[in-house]
Amino acid sequence: MFDASAATPRSRRLALGVIATGMLMIILDGSIVTVAMPAIQQDLDFTPAGLSWVVNAYLIAFGSLLLLAGRLGDLIGRKRMFLAGTAVFTAASLLAGVATSPAVLIAARFLQGIGSAMASAVSLGILVTLFTEPKERAKAIAVFSFTGAAGASIGQVLGGVLTDALNWHWIFFINLPIGLAALAIAVPVLPGDRGLGLKAGADILGAVLVTAGLMLGIYTVVKVEEYGWTSARTLGFGALTVVLVAAFLVRQATAKNPLIPLGVFRSRSVSGANLVQILMVAALFSFQILVALYLQKVLGYGAAETGLAMLPAAAVIGAVSLGVSARLNARFGERNVLLAGLVLLIGVLGLLARVPVHANYAVDLLPVMLLAAGFGLALPALTTLGMSGASDEDAGLASGLFNTTQQIGMAVGVAVLSTLAASRTESLAADGKTQAEALTGGYHLAFAVGAGLLVTAFVVAFTMLRRRPEQRPAPEQADNTPTATHPVTV
């Protein structure tokens, strides 16, 4: 366990900076690669199918290992897991940067995914045990959430600039000084924790089942666009995924020392927040990726121009996350702030579902970027709710679970929305529409479905995260105590 009382305010701030920097590096890496994909394909002679594995190798390793890494962090020490993960990610970035063949780059990306899972799985666990005072914790989560929400937009700008000014190798080399600096600062400022010991949850069979199930499931989802939803391959792998996950749950219910105690799901705040996150992240894939494709393929923007066009979204998300989200959560409660954020995000995708082929940025797109402020409201509130039921002993598990549902939502969003957009585009092109009109029609469908997912997320948040009357904070505490300090359980 962390001894939070032994940490000084300065060391806490430094620790938060290290955690946020590590998360920023991981998020940047995920988005910075997408801009450089054409250059990578040309330089290393990737086939179109092979190029997808530059992204898929990372997603599969990252998403499938988060849950296991989070629990292992509780058992062997979250500081050790964070340091090891950051070191693996940094070394893998060097390997990716010097890669001269597709095989080496794909292997390096898989290793990056492993390191990312190890470091990010315990980041929230470190944060919530280090910042125990409600106001400080709310501010720390706001900073953490900002790095995740804005990092992707910054990555697109940075990726375009580095690729155009230097070459694609530098999108990986840039991780080296960041990773080394994070390691150098993390060693003295992150409080040491011994962990519970492997005997408290060394369930080897459970670890194999959950890792295999998540890895196969994410692989199946990311390949849907290639094979289709109803293909024998997709249905067969999907069924095997369900069997593996079901076997894991049975194992956890009967094991003497389960890897993941199922009691963590009894908290309505934890279960509801993770379900909302899957829906929200799946929907917002259409904003993060499809808007960039629309800007480039329909409006003719370049890589750097696309990043700059989306920069206002990062700016307003940062301003709301860092400036007002903590105070709003304390005053109105995380649930209410989350609902308000979801309403703004529904507006984002609703407007995008009507964006024209010949759009004017100031009239048609800038309002969308500004409404993205809803993400700055929703994510900190959702993060607090997702971690609210975690004790010091299982904070790493709750952190890993929260990050896992984020990756599942992303994978589902990639598969569902991109497939719908491509299918609609092909249909419109067959009807004689121009390429720009067909692409825009495909994006319209994806944005509309994304808006529907957000409406569903709103309903789930409204119903599952409702506080029971007897658990409301006393009036004199209402302005100071976030709802996360009173987790709602069934």
Coordinates of C-alpha atoms in Angstrom, one line a residue:
M1 CA 0.0 0.0 0.0
F2 CA 1.0 3.6 -0.5
D3 CA 1.7 5.7 2.6
A4 CA 0.0 8.8 1.3
S5 CA 0.6 10.7 4.5
A6 CA 4.4 10.5 4.0
A7 CA 4.2 12.3 0.7
T8 CA 4.7 16.1 0.6
P9 CA 2.6 18.4 -1.5
R10 CA 5.5 19.0 -3.8
S11 CA 6.2 15.2 -4.2
R12 CA 2.5 14.7 -4.9
R13 CA 2.6 17.3 -7.7
L14 CA 5.7 15.8 -9.1
A15 CA 4.1 12.3 -9.0
L16 CA 1.0 13.6 -10.8
G17 CA 3.3 15.2 -13.4
V18 CA 5.0 11.9 -14.0
I19 CA 1.8 9.9 -14.2
A20 CA 0.2 12.5 -16.6
T21 CA 3.4 12.6 -18.7
G22 CA 3.4 8.8 -19.0
M23 CA -0.2 8.8 -20.1
L24 CA 0.3 11.7 -22.5
M25 CA 3.2 9.8 -24.1
I26 CA 1.0 6.7 -24.5
I27 CA -2.0 8.7 -25.9
L28 CA 0.3 10.7 -28.2
D29 CA 1.8 7.5 -29.6
G30 CA -1.7 6.1 -30.4
S31 CA -2.7 9.1 -32.5
I32 CA 0.6 10.3 -33.9
V33 CA 1.0 7.0 -35.8
T34 CA -2.2 7.4 -37.8
V35 CA -1.0 10.6 -39.5
A36 CA 2.3 8.9 -40.5
M37 CA 0.8 5.7 -41.9
P38 CA 1.1 6.6 -45.6
A39 CA 4.8 7.5 -45.2
I40 CA 5.4 4.3 -43.3
Q41 CA 3.7 2.2 -46.0
Q42 CA 5.8 3.8 -48.7
D43 CA 9.1 3.6 -46.9
L44 CA 8.8 0.0 -45.6
D45 CA 6.8 -1.4 -48.5
F46 CA 3.9 -2.5 -46.4
T47 CA 0.9 -4.2 -48.1
P48 CA -2.5 -2.5 -47.3
A49 CA -3.4 -5.5 -45.1
G50 CA 0.0 -5.5 -43.4
L51 CA -0.1 -1.8 -42.7
S52 CA -3.2 -2.2 -40.5
W53 CA -1.0 -4.3 -38.1
V54 CA 1.0 -1.2 -37.2
V55 CA -2.1 -0.2 -35.3
N56 CA -3.6 -3.6 -34.5
A57 CA -0.5 -5.1 -32.9
Y58 CA -0.5 -2.2 -30.5
L59 CA -4.2 -2.3 -29.7
I60 CA -4.3 -6.1 -29.2
A61 CA -1.4 -6.1 -26.7
F62 CA -2.5 -3.0 -25.0
G63 CA -6.2 -3.8 -24.6
S64 CA -5.8 -7.5 -23.6
L65 CA -3.1 -7.0 -20.9
L66 CA -4.6 -4.0 -19.0
L67 CA -6.8 -6.0 -16.6
L68 CA -3.9 -8.4 -15.8
A69 CA -1.4 -5.7 -15.4
G70 CA -3.7 -3.7 -13.1
R71 CA -4.1 -6.7 -10.8
L72 CA -0.4 -7.6 -10.9
G73 CA 0.3 -4.0 -9.9
D74 CA -1.8 -4.5 -6.7
L75 CA 0.1 -7.7 -6.0
I76 CA 3.7 -6.8 -6.7
G77 CA 3.5 -3.0 -6.3
R78 CA 2.1 -0.4 -8.5
K79 CA 5.3 1.7 -8.6
R80 CA 7.3 -1.3 -9.9
M81 CA 4.7 -2.0 -12.6
F82 CA 4.6 1.7 -13.7
L83 CA 8.4 1.9 -13.9
A84 CA 8.7 -1.5 -15.7
G85 CA 6.0 -0.5 -18.2
T86 CA 7.5 2.9 -18.9
A87 CA 10.9 1.3 -19.5
V88 CA 9.5 -1.4 -21.9
F89 CA 7.5 1.3 -23.8
T90 CA 10.6 3.5 -24.1
A91 CA 12.8 0.7 -25.3
A92 CA 10.2 -0.5 -27.8
S93 CA 9.9 3.1 -29.1
L94 CA 13.6 3.0 -29.9
L95 CA 13.2 -0.3 -31.7
A96 CA 10.2 1.1 -33.7
G97 CA 12.2 4.2 -34.6
V98 CA 15.1 2.2 -36.1
A99 CA 12.9 -0.4 -37.8
T100 CA 13.8 -1.1 -41.4
S101 CA 11.3 -3.9 -42.1
P102 CA 7.6 -4.4 -41.5
A103 CA 8.2 -7.4 -39.2
V104 CA 10.5 -5.4 -36.9
L105 CA 8.0 -2.4 -36.7
I106 CA 5.0 -4.7 -36.0
A107 CA 7.0 -6.5 -33.2
A108 CA 8.1 -3.1 -31.7
R109 CA 4.4 -1.9 -31.8
F110 CA 3.4 -5.1 -29.9
L111 CA 6.0 -4.4 -27.3
Q112 CA 4.9 -0.8 -27.1
G113 CA 1.4 -2.1 -26.3
I114 CA 2.7 -4.3 -23.5
G115 CA 4.6 -1.4 -22.0
S116 CA 1.6 0.9 -22.3
A117 CA -0.7 -1.7 -20.6
M118 CA 1.8 -2.1 -17.7
A119 CA 2.2 1.6 -17.1
S120 CA -1.4 2.9 -17.7
A121 CA -3.1 0.0 -15.9
V122 CA -1.8 1.3 -12.6
S123 CA -1.7 5.0 -13.2
L124 CA -5.2 5.7 -11.8
G125 CA -4.5 3.3 -9.0
I126 CA -1.5 5.3 -8.0
L127 CA -3.3 8.6 -8.3
V128 CA -6.4 7.8 -6.2
T129 CA -4.2 6.3 -3.4
L130 CA -1.8 9.2 -3.4
F131 CA -4.5 12.0 -3.5
T132 CA -6.9 11.0 -0.7
E133 CA -8.4 14.5 0.0
P134 CA -11.5 14.9 -2.2
K135 CA -10.7 18.3 -3.6
E136 CA -7.1 17.4 -4.4
R137 CA -8.2 14.1 -5.9
A138 CA -10.7 15.9 -8.2
K139 CA -8.1 18.3 -9.4
A140 CA -5.6 15.4 -10.0
I141 CA -8.2 13.4 -12.0
A142 CA -9.0 16.5 -14.0
V143 CA -5.3 16.8 -15.0
F144 CA -5.1 13.1 -15.8
S145 CA -8.3 13.2 -17.8
F146 CA -7.0 16.2 -19.8
T147 CA -3.9 14.4 -20.9
G148 CA -6.1 11.6 -22.3
A149 CA -8.7 13.8 -23.9
A150 CA -6.4 16.4 -25.5
G151 CA -3.4 14.2 -26.2
A152 CA -4.9 12.6 -29.2
S153 CA -5.5 15.9 -30.9
I154 CA -2.0 17.1 -30.0
G155 CA -0.6 13.9 -31.4
Q156 CA -2.2 14.5 -34.8
V157 CA -0.6 18.0 -35.0
L158 CA 2.8 16.7 -33.9
G159 CA 2.6 13.6 -36.1
G160 CA 2.0 15.8 -39.2
V161 CA 4.7 18.2 -38.3
L162 CA 7.4 15.6 -37.5
T163 CA 6.5 13.5 -40.6
D164 CA 6.6 16.5 -42.9
A165 CA 9.6 18.2 -41.4
L166 CA 11.8 15.2 -40.7
N167 CA 10.5 11.6 -41.3
W168 CA 8.2 9.1 -39.7
H169 CA 11.0 7.6 -37.6
W170 CA 10.8 10.7 -35.3
I171 CA 7.3 10.0 -34.2
F172 CA 8.8 7.1 -32.2
F173 CA 12.2 8.7 -31.3
I174 CA 10.3 11.6 -29.6
N175 CA 9.2 9.1 -26.9
L176 CA 12.8 8.5 -25.8
P177 CA 13.6 11.8 -23.9
I178 CA 10.0 11.8 -22.5
G179 CA 10.3 8.2 -21.3
L180 CA 13.7 8.6 -19.8
A181 CA 12.7 11.9 -18.0
A182 CA 9.6 10.2 -16.6
L183 CA 11.7 7.3 -15.3
A184 CA 14.3 9.6 -13.7
I185 CA 11.6 11.6 -11.9
A186 CA 9.4 8.7 -11.0
V187 CA 12.0 6.7 -9.1
P188 CA 12.4 9.3 -6.3
V189 CA 8.9 10.8 -6.2
L190 CA 6.5 7.9 -6.5
P191 CA 6.0 6.4 -3.0
G192 CA 7.1 2.8 -2.7
D193 CA 4.5 0.1 -2.2
R194 CA 5.2 -3.6 -1.4
G195 CA 1.9 -4.8 -2.8
L196 CA -0.2 -7.6 -1.5
G197 CA 2.1 -10.4 -2.6
L198 CA 1.5 -12.9 -5.4
K199 CA -0.1 -15.3 -2.9
A200 CA -3.0 -12.9 -2.5
G201 CA -4.1 -13.5 -6.1
A202 CA -1.7 -15.6 -8.0
D203 CA -4.3 -17.3 -10.2
I204 CA -2.3 -18.5 -13.2
L205 CA -5.2 -20.2 -14.9
G206 CA -7.4 -17.1 -14.5
A207 CA -4.6 -14.9 -15.9
V208 CA -4.3 -17.2 -19.0
L209 CA -8.1 -17.2 -19.6
V210 CA -8.7 -13.5 -19.3
T211 CA -5.6 -12.5 -21.4
A212 CA -6.4 -15.0 -24.1
G213 CA -10.1 -14.0 -24.1
L214 CA -9.4 -10.3 -24.4
M215 CA -6.7 -10.7 -26.9
L216 CA -8.8 -12.9 -29.1
G217 CA -11.8 -10.7 -28.7
I218 CA -10.0 -7.5 -29.7
Y219 CA -8.3 -9.3 -32.6
T220 CA -11.7 -10.4 -33.8
V221 CA -13.2 -6.9 -33.6
V222 CA -10.4 -5.1 -35.3
K223 CA -10.5 -7.6 -38.2
V224 CA -14.3 -7.2 -38.7
E225 CA -13.8 -4.6 -41.5
E226 CA -11.8 -7.1 -43.4
Y227 CA -13.9 -10.3 -42.9
G228 CA -17.4 -9.0 -42.1
W229 CA -19.6 -9.5 -39.1
T230 CA -21.3 -12.6 -40.3
S231 CA -18.3 -14.5 -41.7
A232 CA -17.4 -17.9 -40.2
R233 CA -14.1 -16.5 -38.9
T234 CA -15.7 -13.6 -37.0
L235 CA -18.5 -15.7 -35.6
G236 CA -16.2 -18.6 -34.6
F237 CA -13.6 -16.4 -32.9
G238 CA -16.4 -14.4 -31.3
A239 CA -17.9 -17.6 -29.8
L240 CA -14.5 -18.7 -28.6
T241 CA -14.0 -15.3 -26.9
V242 CA -17.3 -15.7 -25.1
V243 CA -16.3 -19.2 -23.9
L244 CA -12.9 -18.0 -22.6
V245 CA -14.4 -15.0 -20.8
A246 CA -17.2 -17.1 -19.3
A247 CA -14.6 -19.7 -18.1
F248 CA -12.6 -16.9 -16.6
L249 CA -15.6 -15.6 -14.6
V250 CA -16.4 -19.1 -13.4
R251 CA -12.8 -19.5 -12.3
Q252 CA -12.9 -16.2 -10.4
A253 CA -16.1 -17.1 -8.6
T254 CA -14.6 -20.4 -7.4
A255 CA -10.8 -19.8 -7.0
K256 CA -9.4 -19.6 -3.5
N257 CA -7.2 -16.6 -4.5
P258 CA -8.9 -15.1 -7.6
L259 CA -6.9 -12.9 -9.8
I260 CA -9.8 -10.4 -9.9
P261 CA -12.3 -10.6 -7.0
L262 CA -15.7 -10.3 -8.6
G263 CA -16.9 -8.1 -5.7
V264 CA -15.5 -5.1 -7.5
F265 CA -18.4 -5.2 -9.9
R266 CA -20.9 -4.9 -7.0
S267 CA -20.4 -1.1 -7.0
R268 CA -23.0 0.5 -9.2
S269 CA -20.7 3.5 -9.7
V270 CA -17.9 1.2 -10.9
S271 CA -20.1 -1.0 -13.1
G272 CA -22.2 1.9 -14.5
A273 CA -19.2 4.1 -15.2
N274 CA -17.4 1.4 -17.1
L275 CA -20.5 0.6 -19.2
V276 CA -20.9 4.3 -19.9
Q277 CA -17.3 4.5 -20.9
I278 CA -17.6 1.7 -23.5
L279 CA -20.5 3.5 -25.1
M280 CA -19.0 6.9 -25.0
V281 CA -15.5 5.9 -26.3
A282 CA -17.1 3.8 -29.1
A283 CA -19.2 6.8 -30.1
L284 CA -16.4 9.3 -30.0
F285 CA -14.2 7.2 -32.2
S286 CA -16.3 8.9 -35.0
F287 CA -15.1 12.3 -33.8
Q288 CA -11.5 11.4 -33.3
I289 CA -10.8 9.5 -36.5
L290 CA -13.7 10.1 -39.0
V291 CA -13.6 13.8 -38.6
A292 CA -9.9 13.7 -39.5
L293 CA -10.7 11.5 -42.6
Y294 CA -13.5 13.9 -43.6
L295 CA -11.1 16.9 -43.4
Q296 CA -8.5 15.2 -45.5
K297 CA -10.5 13.1 -48.0
V298 CA -13.5 15.5 -48.5
L299 CA -12.2 19.0 -47.8
G300 CA -8.6 18.3 -49.0
Y301 CA -6.8 19.3 -45.8
G302 CA -3.2 18.1 -45.3
A303 CA -1.9 16.2 -42.3
A304 CA -0.7 19.3 -40.4
E305 CA -3.8 21.3 -41.4
T306 CA -6.0 18.5 -40.1
G307 CA -4.3 18.6 -36.7
L308 CA -4.6 22.4 -36.5
A309 CA -8.2 22.3 -37.5
M310 CA -8.9 19.9 -34.5
L311 CA -6.8 21.9 -32.1
P312 CA -9.6 24.1 -30.8
A313 CA -11.3 20.9 -29.5
A314 CA -8.1 20.1 -27.5
A315 CA -8.0 23.7 -26.2
V316 CA -11.6 23.7 -24.9
I317 CA -11.3 20.2 -23.5
G318 CA -8.1 21.3 -21.6
A319 CA -9.7 24.6 -20.4
V320 CA -12.8 22.8 -19.0
S321 CA -10.9 19.8 -17.6
L322 CA -8.3 21.9 -15.8
G323 CA -10.3 25.0 -15.2
V324 CA -13.8 24.1 -14.0
S325 CA -14.4 20.4 -13.9
A326 CA -13.2 19.8 -10.4
R327 CA -15.3 22.6 -9.0
L328 CA -18.4 21.5 -10.9
N329 CA -18.0 18.0 -9.7
A330 CA -17.7 19.1 -6.1
R331 CA -20.7 21.4 -6.4
F332 CA -23.1 19.4 -8.5
G333 CA -21.8 15.8 -8.2
E334 CA -20.1 13.7 -10.8
R335 CA -23.3 12.2 -12.1
N336 CA -24.9 15.5 -13.0
V337 CA -21.7 16.8 -14.6
L338 CA -21.3 13.6 -16.6
L339 CA -24.9 14.0 -17.9
A340 CA -24.3 17.6 -18.9
G341 CA -21.1 16.5 -20.7
L342 CA -22.9 13.8 -22.6
V343 CA -25.6 16.3 -23.7
L344 CA -22.9 18.5 -25.3
L345 CA -21.3 15.5 -26.9
I346 CA -24.6 14.4 -28.4
G347 CA -24.7 17.9 -29.9
V348 CA -21.2 17.3 -31.4
L349 CA -22.2 14.2 -33.3
G350 CA -25.6 15.5 -34.1
L351 CA -24.1 18.5 -35.9
L352 CA -21.5 16.3 -37.6
A353 CA -24.3 14.1 -39.0
R354 CA -25.4 17.1 -41.1
V355 CA -22.0 18.5 -42.1
P356 CA -22.1 19.4 -45.8
V357 CA -19.8 18.3 -48.6
H358 CA -18.5 21.8 -49.1
A359 CA -18.2 22.9 -45.5
N360 CA -17.1 26.3 -44.2
Y361 CA -14.8 25.7 -41.2
A362 CA -15.9 28.7 -39.2
V363 CA -19.6 28.0 -39.7
D364 CA -19.9 24.2 -39.9
L365 CA -16.9 22.8 -37.9
L366 CA -15.7 25.3 -35.4
P367 CA -19.0 25.1 -33.3
V368 CA -18.4 21.3 -33.3
M369 CA -14.9 21.7 -31.9
L370 CA -16.1 24.1 -29.2
L371 CA -18.9 21.7 -28.1
A372 CA -16.2 19.1 -27.6
A373 CA -15.8 20.8 -24.2
G374 CA -18.4 18.2 -23.1
F375 CA -15.6 15.7 -23.1
G376 CA -13.7 17.9 -20.6
L377 CA -16.8 17.6 -18.4
A378 CA -17.6 14.0 -18.9
L379 CA -14.3 12.3 -18.7
P380 CA -13.1 13.6 -15.2
A381 CA -16.5 12.8 -13.7
L382 CA -16.6 9.4 -15.3
T383 CA -13.1 8.6 -14.1
T384 CA -13.9 9.6 -10.6
L385 CA -17.1 7.4 -10.7
G386 CA -15.1 4.5 -12.2
M387 CA -12.6 4.5 -9.4
S388 CA -15.0 5.4 -6.5
G389 CA -15.5 1.8 -5.4
A390 CA -11.8 0.9 -5.2
S391 CA -10.0 0.3 -2.0
D392 CA -6.3 0.8 -1.6
E393 CA -5.9 -3.0 -2.0
D394 CA -7.6 -3.2 -5.4
A395 CA -7.1 0.3 -6.8
G396 CA -4.8 -1.2 -9.5
L397 CA -7.5 -3.6 -10.5
A398 CA -10.1 -0.9 -10.8
S399 CA -7.6 1.2 -12.8
G400 CA -6.9 -1.7 -15.1
L401 CA -10.6 -2.4 -15.5
F402 CA -11.4 1.3 -16.4
N403 CA -8.6 1.4 -19.0
T404 CA -9.7 -2.0 -20.4
T405 CA -13.3 -0.8 -21.0
Q406 CA -11.8 2.2 -22.7
Q407 CA -9.9 0.0 -25.1
I408 CA -12.9 -2.3 -25.7
G409 CA -15.0 0.8 -26.5
M410 CA -12.3 2.0 -28.9
A411 CA -12.0 -1.4 -30.7
V412 CA -15.8 -1.7 -31.0
G413 CA -16.0 1.9 -32.3
V414 CA -13.3 1.2 -34.9
A415 CA -15.1 -1.9 -36.1
V416 CA -18.7 -0.8 -36.0
L417 CA -18.5 2.8 -37.2
S418 CA -15.8 2.5 -39.8
T419 CA -17.6 -0.6 -41.3
L420 CA -20.9 1.3 -41.4
A421 CA -19.3 4.3 -43.0
A422 CA -17.5 2.2 -45.6
S423 CA -20.7 0.3 -46.5
R424 CA -22.7 3.4 -46.8
T425 CA -20.0 5.0 -49.0
E426 CA -20.0 2.1 -51.3
S427 CA -23.7 2.1 -51.6
L428 CA -23.9 5.8 -52.4
A429 CA -21.0 5.5 -55.0
A430 CA -22.9 2.7 -56.7
D431 CA -25.9 5.1 -57.0
G432 CA -23.8 7.6 -58.9
K433 CA -22.7 10.0 -56.1
T434 CA -19.4 11.7 -56.4
Q435 CA -16.6 10.5 -54.2
A436 CA -16.9 13.4 -51.9
E437 CA -20.7 13.0 -51.6
A438 CA -20.4 9.2 -51.0
L439 CA -17.7 9.7 -48.4
T440 CA -19.7 12.4 -46.6
G441 CA -22.8 10.2 -46.6
G442 CA -20.9 7.4 -45.1
Y443 CA -19.5 9.6 -42.4
H444 CA -23.1 11.0 -41.7
L445 CA -24.3 7.5 -40.9
A446 CA -21.4 6.8 -38.6
F447 CA -21.9 10.1 -36.8
A448 CA -25.6 9.4 -36.4
V449 CA -25.0 6.0 -34.9
G450 CA -22.4 7.5 -32.6
A451 CA -25.0 10.0 -31.4
G452 CA -27.3 7.1 -30.7
L453 CA -24.6 5.4 -28.6
L454 CA -24.2 8.6 -26.6
V455 CA -27.9 8.8 -26.0
T456 CA -27.7 5.2 -24.7
A457 CA -24.8 6.2 -22.5
F458 CA -26.9 9.1 -21.1
V459 CA -29.7 6.7 -20.2
V460 CA -27.3 4.3 -18.5
A461 CA -25.7 7.1 -16.5
F462 CA -29.1 8.5 -15.5
T463 CA -30.4 5.1 -14.3
M464 CA -27.4 3.2 -13.0
L465 CA -25.5 6.1 -11.4
R466 CA -28.5 7.4 -9.5
R467 CA -27.7 8.1 -5.8
R468 CA -30.0 6.6 -3.2
P469 CA -31.7 9.3 -1.1
E470 CA -30.2 8.0 2.2
Q471 CA -26.7 8.3 0.8
R472 CA -26.9 12.0 -0.1
P473 CA -24.2 14.1 1.5
A474 CA -25.2 16.4 4.3
P475 CA -26.0 20.0 3.1
E476 CA -22.9 21.4 4.8
Q477 CA -20.7 18.9 2.9
A478 CA -22.3 19.2 -0.5
D479 CA -20.0 21.9 -1.8
N480 CA -16.8 20.1 -0.7
T481 CA -17.3 16.4 -1.1
P482 CA -17.5 14.7 -4.4
T483 CA -19.9 11.8 -4.7
A484 CA -17.0 9.5 -5.3
T485 CA -16.3 9.5 -1.6
H486 CA -19.7 7.8 -1.0
P487 CA -19.7 4.9 -3.5
V488 CA -23.2 3.5 -4.3
T489 CA -23.4 -0.2 -4.0
V490 CA -26.2 -2.6 -4.6

